[in-house]
mmCIF file of C-alpha atoms in Angstrom:
data_model
loop_
_atom_site.group_PDB
_atom_site.id
_atom_site.type_symbol
_atom_site.label_atom_id
_atom_site.label_comp_id
_atom_site.label_asym_id
_atom_site.label_seq_id
_atom_site.Cartn_x
_atom_site.Cartn_y
_atom_site.Cartn_z
ATOM 1 C CA MET A 1 2.038 11.335 7.293
ATOM 2 C CA VAL A 2 3.780 14.716 7.215
ATOM 3 C CA ARG A 3 6.186 15.757 9.928
ATOM 4 C CA GLY A 4 5.336 18.733 12.081
ATOM 5 C CA ASP A 5 8.241 20.738 10.668
ATOM 6 C CA GLY A 6 6.504 20.744 7.289
ATOM 7 C CA SER A 7 8.860 18.220 5.691
ATOM 8 C CA GLY A 8 8.033 14.896 4.153
ATOM 9 C CA ALA A 9 10.311 11.935 3.520
ATOM 10 C CA GLY A 10 13.866 12.944 2.840
ATOM 11 C CA GLY A 11 13.227 16.415 4.215
ATOM 12 C CA VAL A 12 11.251 17.487 1.143
ATOM 13 C CA ASP A 13 8.574 20.125 1.712
ATOM 14 C CA PRO A 14 5.334 18.458 0.536
ATOM 15 C CA GLN A 15 4.077 21.690 -0.951
ATOM 16 C CA GLN A 16 7.192 21.951 -3.074
ATOM 17 C CA LEU A 17 7.001 18.297 -4.021
ATOM 18 C CA TRP A 18 3.368 18.191 -5.106
ATOM 19 C CA GLN A 19 2.551 21.748 -6.150
ATOM 20 C CA SER A 20 5.751 23.035 -7.741
ATOM 21 C CA PRO A 21 6.419 22.688 -11.471
ATOM 22 C CA GLN A 22 7.684 19.282 -12.471
ATOM 23 C CA GLN A 23 10.551 20.591 -14.611
ATOM 24 C CA PRO A 24 13.815 21.979 -13.208
ATOM 25 C CA ARG A 25 13.860 25.738 -13.138
ATOM 26 C CA LYS A 26 17.344 26.156 -14.598
ATOM 27 C CA GLY A 27 19.127 24.797 -17.643
ATOM 28 C CA ARG A 28 17.860 23.516 -20.943
ATOM 29 C CA LYS A 29 14.641 21.562 -21.158
ATOM 30 C CA PRO A 30 15.398 17.877 -20.537
ATOM 31 C CA ALA A 31 14.253 14.974 -22.688
ATOM 32 C CA PHE A 32 12.409 13.390 -19.786
ATOM 33 C CA SER A 33 9.941 14.390 -17.090
ATOM 34 C CA ARG A 34 9.156 13.588 -13.462
ATOM 35 C CA GLU A 35 6.250 11.473 -14.715
ATOM 36 C CA ALA A 36 8.585 9.459 -16.948
ATOM 37 C CA ILE A 37 11.095 8.999 -14.124
ATOM 38 C CA THR A 38 8.350 7.849 -11.740
ATOM 39 C CA ALA A 39 6.850 5.470 -14.328
ATOM 40 C CA ALA A 40 10.304 3.959 -14.968
ATOM 41 C CA ALA A 41 10.833 3.453 -11.245
ATOM 42 C CA VAL A 42 7.414 1.766 -10.918
ATOM 43 C CA ALA A 43 8.141 -0.552 -13.879
ATOM 44 C CA LEU A 44 11.499 -1.476 -12.327
ATOM 45 C CA ALA A 45 9.924 -2.200 -8.939
ATOM 46 C CA ASP A 46 7.155 -4.271 -10.575
ATOM 47 C CA ALA A 47 9.706 -6.362 -12.446
ATOM 48 C CA GLU A 48 12.467 -6.744 -9.883
ATOM 49 C CA GLY A 49 11.243 -5.543 -6.498
ATOM 50 C CA ILE A 50 11.680 -2.350 -4.548
ATOM 51 C CA GLU A 51 15.297 -3.158 -3.729
ATOM 52 C CA ALA A 52 16.143 -2.845 -7.440
ATOM 53 C CA VAL A 53 15.026 0.784 -7.493
ATOM 54 C CA THR A 54 18.104 2.978 -7.218
ATOM 55 C CA MET A 55 18.718 6.395 -8.651
ATOM 56 C CA ARG A 56 21.359 4.928 -10.916
ATOM 57 C CA ARG A 57 19.057 2.184 -12.301
ATOM 58 C CA VAL A 58 16.163 4.612 -12.855
ATOM 59 C CA ALA A 59 18.484 7.078 -14.593
ATOM 60 C CA SER A 60 19.607 4.365 -16.962
ATOM 61 C CA GLN A 61 16.008 3.446 -17.708
ATOM 62 C CA VAL A 62 15.171 6.964 -18.891
ATOM 63 C CA GLY A 63 18.544 7.682 -20.473
ATOM 64 C CA ALA A 64 19.503 10.374 -18.035
ATOM 65 C CA GLY A 65 22.508 11.150 -15.914
ATOM 66 C CA VAL A 66 22.160 10.224 -12.258
ATOM 67 C CA MET A 67 22.782 13.779 -11.071
ATOM 68 C CA SER A 68 20.011 15.130 -13.259
ATOM 69 C CA LEU A 69 17.459 12.950 -11.428
ATOM 70 C CA TYR A 70 18.072 14.815 -8.203
ATOM 71 C CA SER A 71 16.337 17.846 -9.683
ATOM 72 C CA TYR A 72 13.107 15.748 -9.577
ATOM 73 C CA ALA A 73 13.656 13.471 -6.578
ATOM 74 C CA PRO A 74 16.516 14.349 -4.204
ATOM 75 C CA ASP A 75 16.594 10.833 -2.677
ATOM 76 C CA LYS A 76 14.975 7.422 -2.909
ATOM 77 C CA GLU A 77 12.434 8.178 -0.180
ATOM 78 C CA THR A 78 11.086 11.029 -2.253
ATOM 79 C CA LEU A 79 11.042 8.795 -5.314
ATOM 80 C CA LEU A 80 8.982 6.297 -3.328
ATOM 81 C CA LEU A 81 6.483 9.011 -2.518
ATOM 82 C CA LEU A 82 6.144 9.740 -6.212
ATOM 83 C CA MET A 83 5.824 6.058 -7.030
ATOM 84 C CA VAL A 84 3.083 5.424 -4.447
ATOM 85 C CA ASP A 85 1.077 8.366 -5.642
ATOM 86 C CA HIS A 86 1.608 7.355 -9.272
ATOM 87 C CA VAL A 87 0.075 3.875 -8.785
ATOM 88 C CA ASN A 88 -2.710 5.300 -6.622
ATOM 89 C CA GLY A 89 -3.843 7.021 -9.788
ATOM 90 C CA GLU A 90 -5.026 3.585 -10.902
ATOM 91 C CA LEU A 91 -7.730 3.785 -8.241
ATOM 92 C CA SER A 92 -9.490 6.578 -10.134
ATOM 93 C CA PRO A 93 -12.194 6.944 -11.065
ATOM 94 C CA PRO A 94 -13.592 4.841 -8.225
ATOM 95 C CA ALA A 95 -16.961 3.141 -8.343
ATOM 96 C CA PRO A 96 -19.937 5.315 -7.330
ATOM 97 C CA LEU A 97 -20.673 5.162 -3.591
ATOM 98 C CA THR A 98 -23.775 3.205 -2.581
ATOM 99 C CA GLY A 99 -24.509 4.927 0.730
ATOM 100 C CA ASP A 100 -23.956 1.622 2.571
ATOM 101 C CA TRP A 101 -20.702 2.576 4.301
ATOM 102 C CA ARG A 102 -19.714 -0.988 5.193
ATOM 103 C CA ALA A 103 -20.232 -2.176 1.594
ATOM 104 C CA ASP A 104 -18.371 0.846 0.284
ATOM 105 C CA LEU A 105 -15.492 0.317 2.742
ATOM 106 C CA LYS A 106 -15.209 -3.289 1.654
ATOM 107 C CA ALA A 107 -15.146 -2.210 -1.996
ATOM 108 C CA ILE A 108 -12.351 0.228 -1.145
ATOM 109 C CA ALA A 109 -10.368 -2.557 0.518
ATOM 110 C CA HIS A 110 -10.821 -4.889 -2.463
ATOM 111 C CA ALA A 111 -9.633 -2.089 -4.813
ATOM 112 C CA GLN A 112 -6.564 -1.539 -2.644
ATOM 113 C CA ARG A 113 -5.816 -5.277 -2.609
ATOM 114 C CA ALA A 114 -6.036 -5.445 -6.413
ATOM 115 C CA LEU A 115 -3.688 -2.469 -6.679
ATOM 116 C CA MET A 116 -1.144 -4.016 -4.305
ATOM 117 C CA LEU A 117 -1.227 -7.341 -6.121
ATOM 118 C CA ARG A 118 -0.483 -5.520 -9.381
ATOM 119 C CA HIS A 119 2.413 -3.764 -7.651
ATOM 120 C CA PRO A 120 3.782 -6.306 -5.122
ATOM 121 C CA TRP A 121 6.341 -3.782 -3.802
ATOM 122 C CA LEU A 122 3.609 -1.455 -2.584
ATOM 123 C CA PRO A 123 2.847 -3.018 0.822
ATOM 124 C CA ALA A 124 6.500 -2.860 1.842
ATOM 125 C CA ALA A 125 6.759 0.714 0.565
ATOM 126 C CA LEU A 126 3.863 1.769 2.758
ATOM 127 C CA PHE A 127 5.319 0.469 6.019
ATOM 128 C CA ASN A 128 7.678 2.328 8.349
ATOM 129 C CA ARG A 129 7.582 5.613 6.542
ATOM 130 C CA ARG A 130 6.127 9.061 7.013
ATOM 131 C CA TRP A 131 3.876 9.861 4.102
ATOM 132 C CA SER A 132 2.982 13.046 2.330
ATOM 133 C CA PHE A 133 -0.177 12.598 0.294
ATOM 134 C CA GLY A 134 0.154 13.368 -3.402
ATOM 135 C CA PRO A 135 -2.830 14.396 -5.577
ATOM 136 C CA HIS A 136 -3.930 10.877 -6.554
ATOM 137 C CA THR A 137 -3.675 9.681 -2.961
ATOM 138 C CA LEU A 138 -5.617 12.704 -1.738
ATOM 139 C CA ASP A 139 -8.396 11.960 -4.231
ATOM 140 C CA PHE A 140 -8.740 8.439 -2.895
ATOM 141 C CA VAL A 141 -8.640 9.561 0.724
ATOM 142 C CA GLU A 142 -11.404 12.067 -0.108
ATOM 143 C CA TYR A 143 -13.427 9.193 -1.635
ATOM 144 C CA ALA A 144 -12.909 7.017 1.456
ATOM 145 C CA LEU A 145 -13.992 9.846 3.762
ATOM 146 C CA ALA A 146 -17.088 10.364 1.654
ATOM 147 C CA ALA A 147 -17.859 6.599 2.001
ATOM 148 C CA LEU A 148 -17.830 7.091 5.783
ATOM 149 C CA ARG A 149 -20.094 10.135 5.731
ATOM 150 C CA PRO A 150 -23.200 8.096 6.711
ATOM 151 C CA THR A 151 -21.498 7.156 9.991
ATOM 152 C CA ALA A 152 -21.469 9.208 13.192
ATOM 153 C CA LEU A 153 -17.635 9.243 13.201
ATOM 154 C CA ASP A 154 -15.862 12.552 13.427
ATOM 155 C CA GLY A 155 -13.174 13.512 10.917
ATOM 156 C CA GLY A 156 -10.283 12.177 12.953
ATOM 157 C CA ALA A 157 -12.006 8.811 13.473
ATOM 158 C CA LYS A 158 -12.726 8.559 9.749
ATOM 159 C CA LEU A 159 -9.041 9.037 8.970
ATOM 160 C CA GLU A 160 -8.190 6.385 11.564
ATOM 161 C CA VAL A 161 -10.610 3.938 9.914
ATOM 162 C CA PHE A 162 -9.056 4.595 6.492
ATOM 163 C CA SER A 163 -5.578 4.033 7.925
ATOM 164 C CA LEU A 164 -6.808 0.865 9.615
ATOM 165 C CA ILE A 165 -8.213 -0.498 6.381
ATOM 166 C CA THR A 166 -5.116 0.395 4.386
ATOM 167 C CA GLY A 167 -2.842 -1.237 6.960
ATOM 168 C CA PHE A 168 -5.062 -4.307 7.111
ATOM 169 C CA VAL A 169 -4.979 -4.702 3.335
ATOM 170 C CA ALA A 170 -1.222 -4.120 3.122
ATOM 171 C CA GLY A 171 -0.534 -6.707 5.839
ATOM 172 C CA LEU A 172 -2.707 -9.377 4.263
ATOM 173 C CA VAL A 173 -1.340 -8.770 0.764
ATOM 174 C CA ALA A 174 2.237 -8.891 2.074
ATOM 175 C CA ASP A 175 1.464 -12.263 3.646
ATOM 176 C CA GLU A 176 -0.300 -13.429 0.482
ATOM 177 C CA ILE A 177 2.713 -12.575 -1.624
ATOM 178 C CA ALA A 178 5.037 -14.311 0.863
ATOM 179 C CA GLN A 179 2.884 -17.459 0.888
ATOM 180 C CA ALA A 180 2.778 -17.510 -2.916
ATOM 181 C CA ALA A 181 6.566 -17.413 -2.944
ATOM 182 C CA LEU A 182 6.623 -20.489 -0.694
ATOM 183 C CA ALA A 183 4.114 -22.384 -2.779
ATOM 184 C CA ASP A 184 6.979 -24.213 -4.532
ATOM 185 C CA SER A 185 8.151 -25.617 -1.191
ATOM 186 C CA PRO A 186 5.626 -28.370 -0.371
ATOM 187 C CA ASP A 187 8.173 -30.088 1.899
ATOM 188 C CA ARG A 188 8.308 -26.983 4.088
ATOM 189 C CA ALA A 189 4.495 -26.795 4.279
ATOM 190 C CA ALA A 190 4.329 -30.455 5.278
ATOM 191 C CA ALA A 191 6.987 -29.936 7.941
ATOM 192 C CA ASP A 192 5.073 -26.993 9.355
ATOM 193 C CA ALA A 193 1.868 -29.055 9.492
ATOM 194 C CA ARG A 194 3.640 -31.875 11.314
ATOM 195 C CA TYR A 195 5.096 -29.476 13.818
ATOM 196 C CA LEU A 196 1.736 -27.864 14.604
ATOM 197 C CA ALA A 197 0.124 -31.289 14.967
ATOM 198 C CA ALA A 198 2.819 -32.302 17.445
ATOM 199 C CA VAL A 199 2.387 -29.111 19.443
ATOM 200 C CA ALA A 200 -1.385 -29.530 19.499
ATOM 201 C CA ALA A 201 -0.992 -33.080 20.822
ATOM 202 C CA ASP A 202 1.418 -32.297 23.605
ATOM 203 C CA GLY A 203 -1.295 -31.288 26.031
ATOM 204 C CA HIS A 204 0.273 -27.936 26.872
ATOM 205 C CA HIS A 205 -1.662 -25.913 24.328
ATOM 206 C CA PRO A 206 -5.372 -26.864 24.657
ATOM 207 C CA GLU A 207 -6.689 -23.662 23.081
ATOM 208 C CA LEU A 208 -4.459 -24.125 20.054
ATOM 209 C CA ALA A 209 -5.458 -27.817 19.839
ATOM 210 C CA GLU A 210 -9.153 -26.839 19.855
ATOM 211 C CA ALA A 211 -8.589 -24.179 17.196
ATOM 212 C CA LEU A 212 -6.730 -26.578 14.925
ATOM 213 C CA SER A 213 -9.477 -29.168 15.248
ATOM 214 C CA ALA A 214 -12.161 -26.761 13.982
ATOM 215 C CA PRO A 215 -13.629 -27.424 10.523
ATOM 216 C CA ALA A 216 -11.386 -26.159 7.758
ATOM 217 C CA ARG A 217 -12.311 -22.906 6.049
ATOM 218 C CA PRO A 218 -11.664 -22.035 2.414
ATOM 219 C CA LEU A 219 -7.988 -21.131 2.207
ATOM 220 C CA SER A 220 -7.814 -19.450 -1.187
ATOM 221 C CA PRO A 221 -6.402 -15.928 -0.984
ATOM 222 C CA ASP A 222 -9.664 -14.417 -2.275
ATOM 223 C CA ALA A 223 -11.821 -16.301 0.227
ATOM 224 C CA THR A 224 -9.461 -15.604 3.133
ATOM 225 C CA PHE A 225 -9.275 -11.893 2.340
ATOM 226 C CA THR A 226 -13.053 -11.553 2.022
ATOM 227 C CA ARG A 227 -13.730 -13.513 5.196
ATOM 228 C CA LEU A 228 -11.272 -11.470 7.312
ATOM 229 C CA LEU A 229 -12.362 -8.185 5.762
ATOM 230 C CA ASP A 230 -16.016 -8.952 6.527
ATOM 231 C CA ARG A 231 -15.119 -9.779 10.104
ATOM 232 C CA MET A 232 -13.236 -6.543 10.596
ATOM 233 C CA VAL A 233 -15.541 -4.100 8.835
ATOM 234 C CA ASP A 234 -18.735 -5.631 10.207
ATOM 235 C CA GLY A 235 -17.303 -5.259 13.690
ATOM 236 C CA LEU A 236 -16.469 -1.581 13.359
ATOM 237 C CA ASP A 237 -18.377 0.779 15.651
ATOM 238 C CA ALA A 238 -19.573 3.695 13.581
ATOM 239 C CA GLY A 239 -20.863 5.601 16.573
ATOM 240 C CA SER A 240 -17.607 6.776 18.120
#
């Protein structure tokens, strides 16, 4: 999540990003703050998608000049770091841990899914980037590691499990959002079903034909997520 040279996204030193004062050091006190800038960027992404978040649009939202924003976030990648940590603050305070690490891990995944559905840009923002953990994110990572304390996993393996769960949730939510966007295209869904039926009947894909002939499972997003999450978490080996 942080490069070996000590820099985060956009070349920003994570210590400077997360632990330095949030106001510029020089000049008169501005009428806005890093928190306000980040909240405006989140609101813009929630309403219009991550592509709509530009330094110019965010500046207009808070009534600032574009150049003044660079004192808080030198580039969009850094702004995304701030946005992700900002929304992760919604995960606190988490529910008390039960001591059943599988149940607690599933609760963590459900909380992450709810967060990503409230902020549909979040799955895309998490992919293909190096991340520097901000204070809210660190708090949630600490909580997840505590949930895994009853296991025999070492620290590195616990971090891997947390990354696995987060990636799993982000992937499923991204697909859920995409499928919801296609819900208004019943013709496309029918065409896909006809195509798969034809492929299954051609005799060249017996495994697929057998899979498609299995009894249907509940296909609601909630049921699908819970079923797949149970399958993954229940299959985790907590001994290595």
